[in-house]
PDB file of C-alpha atoms in Angstrom:
ATOM      1  CA  MET A   1       0.000   0.000   0.000  1.00  0.00           C
ATOM      2  CA  LEU A   2       1.323   3.460  -0.863  1.00  0.00           C
ATOM      3  CA  GLN A   3       1.882   5.820   2.045  1.00  0.00           C
ATOM      4  CA  ARG A   4       1.543   9.591   1.811  1.00  0.00           C
ATOM      5  CA  THR A   5       2.586  10.299   5.372  1.00  0.00           C
ATOM      6  CA  PRO A   6       4.803  13.394   5.696  1.00  0.00           C
ATOM      7  CA  ALA A   7       8.363  12.805   6.830  1.00  0.00           C
ATOM      8  CA  ALA A   8       8.439  15.989   8.913  1.00  0.00           C
ATOM      9  CA  ARG A   9       5.568  17.692  10.722  1.00  0.00           C
ATOM     10  CA  ARG A  10       7.387  19.516  13.516  1.00  0.00           C
ATOM     11  CA  GLY A  11       7.799  23.073  12.172  1.00  0.00           C
ATOM     12  CA  LYS A  12       5.314  25.851  12.732  1.00  0.00           C
ATOM     13  CA  ALA A  13       4.241  27.596   9.557  1.00  0.00           C
ATOM     14  CA  PRO A  14       1.733  30.395   9.186  1.00  0.00           C
ATOM     15  CA  ARG A  15      -1.643  28.708   9.023  1.00  0.00           C
ATOM     16  CA  ALA A  16      -4.196  29.625   6.445  1.00  0.00           C
ATOM     17  CA  PRO A  17      -7.787  29.262   7.551  1.00  0.00           C
ATOM     18  CA  SER A  18      -9.104  25.931   6.382  1.00  0.00           C
ATOM     19  CA  ARG A  19     -12.358  25.797   4.487  1.00  0.00           C
ATOM     20  CA  LYS A  20     -14.274  23.395   2.329  1.00  0.00           C
ATOM     21  CA  LEU A  21     -15.082  24.305  -1.230  1.00  0.00           C
ATOM     22  CA  THR A  22     -18.535  23.344  -2.390  1.00  0.00           C
ATOM     23  CA  ARG A  23     -18.384  24.226  -6.069  1.00  0.00           C
ATOM     24  CA  THR A  24     -17.859  21.740  -8.855  1.00  0.00           C
ATOM     25  CA  VAL A  25     -16.104  23.088 -11.914  1.00  0.00           C
ATOM     26  CA  LYS A  26     -16.574  21.442 -15.285  1.00  0.00           C
ATOM     27  CA  PRO A  27     -13.777  21.857 -17.847  1.00  0.00           C
ATOM     28  CA  THR A  28     -14.698  24.092 -20.784  1.00  0.00           C
ATOM     29  CA  GLY A  29     -11.921  22.843 -23.066  1.00  0.00           C
ATOM     30  CA  ARG A  30     -10.663  26.423 -23.465  1.00  0.00           C
ATOM     31  CA  GLU A  31      -6.990  26.941 -22.761  1.00  0.00           C
ATOM     32  CA  ARG A  32      -5.475  30.008 -21.133  1.00  0.00           C
ATOM     33  CA  THR A  33      -1.876  30.971 -21.653  1.00  0.00           C
ATOM     34  CA  PHE A  34       0.454  33.411 -19.966  1.00  0.00           C
ATOM     35  CA  LEU A  35       3.555  35.293 -21.043  1.00  0.00           C
ATOM     36  CA  GLU A  36       7.034  33.771 -20.980  1.00  0.00           C
ATOM     37  CA  ASP A  37       8.264  36.472 -18.599  1.00  0.00           C
ATOM     38  CA  GLU A  38       5.412  35.853 -16.137  1.00  0.00           C
ATOM     39  CA  LEU A  39       5.840  33.598 -13.145  1.00  0.00           C
ATOM     40  CA  ILE A  40       3.042  31.971 -11.151  1.00  0.00           C
ATOM     41  CA  VAL A  41       3.893  31.758  -7.460  1.00  0.00           C
ATOM     42  CA  THR A  42       2.038  30.135  -4.574  1.00  0.00           C
ATOM     43  CA  LYS A  43       2.972  29.035  -1.081  1.00  0.00           C
ATOM     44  CA  THR A  44       1.117  26.470   0.997  1.00  0.00           C
ATOM     45  CA  ASP A  45       1.157  25.156   4.521  1.00  0.00           C
ATOM     46  CA  LEU A  46       1.920  21.525   5.332  1.00  0.00           C
ATOM     47  CA  LYS A  47      -1.617  20.465   4.459  1.00  0.00           C
ATOM     48  CA  GLY A  48      -1.454  22.093   1.018  1.00  0.00           C
ATOM     49  CA  ARG A  49      -3.660  25.086   1.898  1.00  0.00           C
ATOM     50  CA  ILE A  50      -2.723  28.236  -0.002  1.00  0.00           C
ATOM     51  CA  THR A  51      -1.046  30.858   2.206  1.00  0.00           C
ATOM     52  CA  TYR A  52       0.179  33.114  -0.621  1.00  0.00           C
ATOM     53  CA  ALA A  53      -0.803  33.567  -4.266  1.00  0.00           C
ATOM     54  CA  ASN A  54       0.593  36.153  -6.656  1.00  0.00           C
ATOM     55  CA  ASP A  55      -1.476  38.165  -9.143  1.00  0.00           C
ATOM     56  CA  VAL A  56      -0.570  35.893 -12.073  1.00  0.00           C
ATOM     57  CA  PHE A  57      -1.935  32.861 -10.197  1.00  0.00           C
ATOM     58  CA  LEU A  58      -5.121  34.725  -9.293  1.00  0.00           C
ATOM     59  CA  ARG A  59      -5.661  35.841 -12.892  1.00  0.00           C
ATOM     60  CA  LEU A  60      -5.066  32.417 -14.459  1.00  0.00           C
ATOM     61  CA  SER A  61      -7.040  30.500 -11.833  1.00  0.00           C
ATOM     62  CA  ALA A  62      -9.939  33.003 -12.072  1.00  0.00           C
ATOM     63  CA  MET A  63      -9.930  33.398  -8.296  1.00  0.00           C
ATOM     64  CA  THR A  64      -9.827  36.346  -5.965  1.00  0.00           C
ATOM     65  CA  GLU A  65      -7.252  36.478  -3.211  1.00  0.00           C
ATOM     66  CA  ALA A  66     -10.046  35.875  -0.675  1.00  0.00           C
ATOM     67  CA  GLU A  67     -11.111  32.732  -2.570  1.00  0.00           C
ATOM     68  CA  ALA A  68      -7.543  31.426  -2.902  1.00  0.00           C
ATOM     69  CA  LEU A  69      -6.152  31.973   0.598  1.00  0.00           C
ATOM     70  CA  GLY A  70      -6.977  29.026   2.813  1.00  0.00           C
ATOM     71  CA  ALA A  71      -8.223  26.908  -0.083  1.00  0.00           C
ATOM     72  CA  PRO A  72      -6.524  23.576  -0.727  1.00  0.00           C
ATOM     73  CA  HIS A  73      -4.108  23.876  -3.653  1.00  0.00           C
ATOM     74  CA  SER A  74      -6.013  20.979  -5.187  1.00  0.00           C
ATOM     75  CA  VAL A  75      -8.798  23.468  -5.966  1.00  0.00           C
ATOM     76  CA  ILE A  76      -7.048  23.942  -9.331  1.00  0.00           C
ATOM     77  CA  ARG A  77      -6.569  20.216  -9.997  1.00  0.00           C
ATOM     78  CA  HIS A  78      -7.669  19.346 -13.522  1.00  0.00           C
ATOM     79  CA  PRO A  79      -9.441  15.980 -13.941  1.00  0.00           C
ATOM     80  CA  ASP A  80      -6.942  15.036 -16.684  1.00  0.00           C
ATOM     81  CA  MET A  81      -4.059  15.064 -14.187  1.00  0.00           C
ATOM     82  CA  PRO A  82      -3.110  11.565 -13.031  1.00  0.00           C
ATOM     83  CA  ARG A  83      -3.026  11.023  -9.295  1.00  0.00           C
ATOM     84  CA  ALA A  84       0.303   9.202  -9.738  1.00  0.00           C
ATOM     85  CA  ILE A  85       2.013  12.506 -10.588  1.00  0.00           C
ATOM     86  CA  PHE A  86       0.700  14.111  -7.402  1.00  0.00           C
ATOM     87  CA  TRP A  87       1.762  11.044  -5.429  1.00  0.00           C
ATOM     88  CA  LEU A  88       5.275  11.466  -6.862  1.00  0.00           C
ATOM     89  CA  LEU A  89       5.214  15.181  -6.101  1.00  0.00           C
ATOM     90  CA  TRP A  90       4.224  14.659  -2.445  1.00  0.00           C
ATOM     91  CA  GLU A  91       6.676  11.784  -1.924  1.00  0.00           C
ATOM     92  CA  THR A  92       9.495  13.942  -3.289  1.00  0.00           C
ATOM     93  CA  LEU A  93       8.571  17.042  -1.278  1.00  0.00           C
ATOM     94  CA  GLN A  94       8.082  15.157   1.954  1.00  0.00           C
ATOM     95  CA  ALA A  95      11.559  13.669   1.483  1.00  0.00           C
ATOM     96  CA  GLY A  96      12.836  17.263   1.520  1.00  0.00           C
ATOM     97  CA  LYS A  97      13.617  17.428  -2.208  1.00  0.00           C
ATOM     98  CA  GLU A  98      12.503  19.674  -5.048  1.00  0.00           C
ATOM     99  CA  ILE A  99      10.593  18.493  -8.100  1.00  0.00           C
ATOM    100  CA  PHE A 100       9.912  19.770 -11.604  1.00  0.00           C
ATOM    101  CA  ALA A 101       6.710  18.698 -13.346  1.00  0.00           C
ATOM    102  CA  TYR A 102       4.363  19.549 -16.163  1.00  0.00           C
ATOM    103  CA  VAL A 103       0.872  20.179 -14.787  1.00  0.00           C
ATOM    104  CA  VAL A 104      -2.452  21.123 -16.347  1.00  0.00           C
ATOM    105  CA  ASN A 105      -4.564  23.202 -13.969  1.00  0.00           C
ATOM    106  CA  LEU A 106      -8.282  23.986 -13.926  1.00  0.00           C
ATOM    107  CA  ALA A 107      -9.409  27.579 -13.388  1.00  0.00           C
ATOM    108  CA  ALA A 108     -12.514  28.410 -11.360  1.00  0.00           C
ATOM    109  CA  ASP A 109     -14.428  29.154 -14.578  1.00  0.00           C
ATOM    110  CA  GLY A 110     -13.537  25.797 -16.188  1.00  0.00           C
ATOM    111  CA  ASP A 111     -10.730  26.983 -18.466  1.00  0.00           C
ATOM    112  CA  HIS A 112      -7.375  25.203 -18.191  1.00  0.00           C
ATOM    113  CA  TYR A 113      -3.742  26.243 -18.335  1.00  0.00           C
ATOM    114  CA  TRP A 114      -0.507  24.263 -18.606  1.00  0.00           C
ATOM    115  CA  VAL A 115       2.524  25.072 -16.470  1.00  0.00           C
ATOM    116  CA  PHE A 116       6.052  23.841 -15.925  1.00  0.00           C
ATOM    117  CA  ALA A 117       6.218  23.740 -12.137  1.00  0.00           C
ATOM    118  CA  HIS A 118       9.173  23.870  -9.789  1.00  0.00           C
ATOM    119  CA  VAL A 119       7.992  22.897  -6.307  1.00  0.00           C
ATOM    120  CA  THR A 120      10.193  22.979  -3.224  1.00  0.00           C
ATOM    121  CA  PRO A 121       9.737  22.384   0.477  1.00  0.00           C
ATOM    122  CA  SER A 122      10.193  25.430   2.737  1.00  0.00           C
ATOM    123  CA  PHE A 123      12.307  24.794   5.819  1.00  0.00           C
ATOM    124  CA  GLY A 124      12.136  26.321   9.288  1.00  0.00           C
ATOM    125  CA  PRO A 125      15.146  27.376  11.388  1.00  0.00           C
ATOM    126  CA  ASP A 126      15.415  23.854  12.839  1.00  0.00           C
ATOM    127  CA  GLY A 127      15.516  22.273   9.362  1.00  0.00           C
ATOM    128  CA  SER A 128      11.991  20.879   9.465  1.00  0.00           C
ATOM    129  CA  ILE A 129       9.582  21.304   6.573  1.00  0.00           C
ATOM    130  CA  ILE A 130       7.102  24.095   7.342  1.00  0.00           C
ATOM    131  CA  GLY A 131       5.363  24.455   3.974  1.00  0.00           C
ATOM    132  CA  TYR A 132       5.821  24.379   0.225  1.00  0.00           C
ATOM    133  CA  HIS A 133       6.673  26.916  -2.477  1.00  0.00           C
ATOM    134  CA  SER A 134       5.753  26.572  -6.139  1.00  0.00           C
ATOM    135  CA  SER A 135       6.954  28.657  -9.078  1.00  0.00           C
ATOM    136  CA  ARG A 136       5.453  27.947 -12.475  1.00  0.00           C
ATOM    137  CA  ARG A 137       6.623  29.046 -15.901  1.00  0.00           C
ATOM    138  CA  THR A 138       5.144  28.685 -19.341  1.00  0.00           C
ATOM    139  CA  PRO A 139       5.579  25.120 -20.582  1.00  0.00           C
ATOM    140  CA  GLU A 140       7.509  24.030 -23.648  1.00  0.00           C
ATOM    141  CA  ARG A 141       4.595  23.730 -26.086  1.00  0.00           C
ATOM    142  CA  ARG A 142       6.339  21.028 -28.151  1.00  0.00           C
ATOM    143  CA  VAL A 143       6.491  18.803 -25.030  1.00  0.00           C
ATOM    144  CA  LEU A 144       2.779  18.977 -24.193  1.00  0.00           C
ATOM    145  CA  PRO A 145       1.637  16.281 -26.678  1.00  0.00           C
ATOM    146  CA  VAL A 146       4.203  13.849 -25.230  1.00  0.00           C
ATOM    147  CA  ILE A 147       3.304  14.680 -21.602  1.00  0.00           C
ATOM    148  CA  SER A 148      -0.417  14.545 -22.419  1.00  0.00           C
ATOM    149  CA  GLY A 149       0.067  11.045 -23.837  1.00  0.00           C
ATOM    150  CA  ILE A 150       1.938   9.837 -20.753  1.00  0.00           C
ATOM    151  CA  TYR A 151      -0.685  11.374 -18.466  1.00  0.00           C
ATOM    152  CA  ALA A 152      -3.538   9.844 -20.498  1.00  0.00           C
ATOM    153  CA  ASP A 153      -1.951   6.392 -20.083  1.00  0.00           C
ATOM    154  CA  LEU A 154      -1.605   6.921 -16.328  1.00  0.00           C
ATOM    155  CA  LYS A 155      -5.217   8.139 -16.045  1.00  0.00           C
ATOM    156  CA  ALA A 156      -6.449   5.135 -18.045  1.00  0.00           C
ATOM    157  CA  GLU A 157      -4.591   2.810 -15.681  1.00  0.00           C
ATOM    158  CA  GLU A 158      -6.150   4.540 -12.672  1.00  0.00           C
ATOM    159  CA  ALA A 159      -9.614   4.228 -14.243  1.00  0.00           C
ATOM    160  CA  ARG A 160      -9.224   0.486 -14.900  1.00  0.00           C
ATOM    161  CA  HIS A 161      -9.539  -0.207 -11.179  1.00  0.00           C
ATOM    162  CA  GLU A 162     -12.775   0.176  -9.223  1.00  0.00           C
ATOM    163  CA  ASN A 163     -10.813   0.666  -6.018  1.00  0.00           C
ATOM    164  CA  ARG A 164      -9.130   4.122  -6.069  1.00  0.00           C
ATOM    165  CA  ALA A 165      -6.195   2.948  -3.961  1.00  0.00           C
ATOM    166  CA  HIS A 166      -5.542   0.046  -6.340  1.00  0.00           C
ATOM    167  CA  GLY A 167      -5.829   2.432  -9.287  1.00  0.00           C
ATOM    168  CA  LEU A 168      -3.263   4.762  -7.774  1.00  0.00           C
ATOM    169  CA  GLU A 169      -0.937   1.894  -6.983  1.00  0.00           C
ATOM    170  CA  ALA A 170      -1.198   0.563 -10.556  1.00  0.00           C
ATOM    171  CA  SER A 171      -0.655   4.025 -12.027  1.00  0.00           C
ATOM    172  CA  VAL A 172       2.420   4.609  -9.866  1.00  0.00           C
ATOM    173  CA  GLY A 173       3.718   1.205 -10.990  1.00  0.00           C
ATOM    174  CA  LEU A 174       3.203   2.185 -14.620  1.00  0.00           C
ATOM    175  CA  LEU A 175       5.013   5.489 -14.058  1.00  0.00           C
ATOM    176  CA  GLN A 176       7.907   3.733 -12.304  1.00  0.00           C
ATOM    177  CA  ALA A 177       8.145   1.195 -15.164  1.00  0.00           C
ATOM    178  CA  LEU A 178       8.311   4.041 -17.706  1.00  0.00           C
ATOM    179  CA  LEU A 179      11.057   5.786 -15.745  1.00  0.00           C
ATOM    180  CA  LYS A 180      12.983   2.528 -15.407  1.00  0.00           C
ATOM    181  CA  GLU A 181      12.658   1.916 -19.157  1.00  0.00           C
ATOM    182  CA  LYS A 182      13.967   5.434 -19.851  1.00  0.00           C
ATOM    183  CA  GLY A 183      16.705   5.006 -17.228  1.00  0.00           C
ATOM    184  CA  MET A 184      16.033   8.307 -15.512  1.00  0.00           C
ATOM    185  CA  PRO A 185      13.987   9.902 -12.744  1.00  0.00           C
ATOM    186  CA  TYR A 186      10.892  11.965 -13.597  1.00  0.00           C
ATOM    187  CA  ASP A 187      12.723  15.312 -13.353  1.00  0.00           C
ATOM    188  CA  GLU A 188      15.297  14.198 -15.908  1.00  0.00           C
ATOM    189  CA  LEU A 189      12.553  12.805 -18.145  1.00  0.00           C
ATOM    190  CA  VAL A 190      10.690  16.118 -18.324  1.00  0.00           C
ATOM    191  CA  PHE A 191      13.922  17.995 -19.063  1.00  0.00           C
ATOM    192  CA  SER A 192      14.886  15.477 -21.767  1.00  0.00           C
ATOM    193  CA  LEU A 193      11.681  15.888 -23.785  1.00  0.00           C
TER     194      LEU A 193
END
């Protein structure tokens, strides 16, 4: 069974108020883009609740600052994103390492936008993880068809299983097999495309 238990939970980070979101957003199929010199920046607490969001994030996600702060970062999760990628992201971050990943996000109005994300843990004075920081740039457009194909395969594997946990486990196995076949970790794979 896959574990998503954080390696470090001792630090004290600023806490965003926690709240449940009740809206369901359906994808429109319309893509948003942003300029190459723009950078999307967010910070989250240990539970993934947004504690900071810059103007570029707010514009692309079609959210106000009041809507974003305290919301789980998963509020922008697009249904086409495989859970295996987020599993990899959390495993890497909770091990105290950075990760680079292509991600398609879902805005509050149903539009989507692709990013090339660099996500890092934030450390407190005692060296414990106190939150997470994400900077996102425009993606390499030529890479998106390749990434979309990989992600579609992972999503299909997840969907083959009635049990969500088994689907995630199978999808992670498929991702690990791909990385083994390529002879490189995920970060190197996305930079090699």
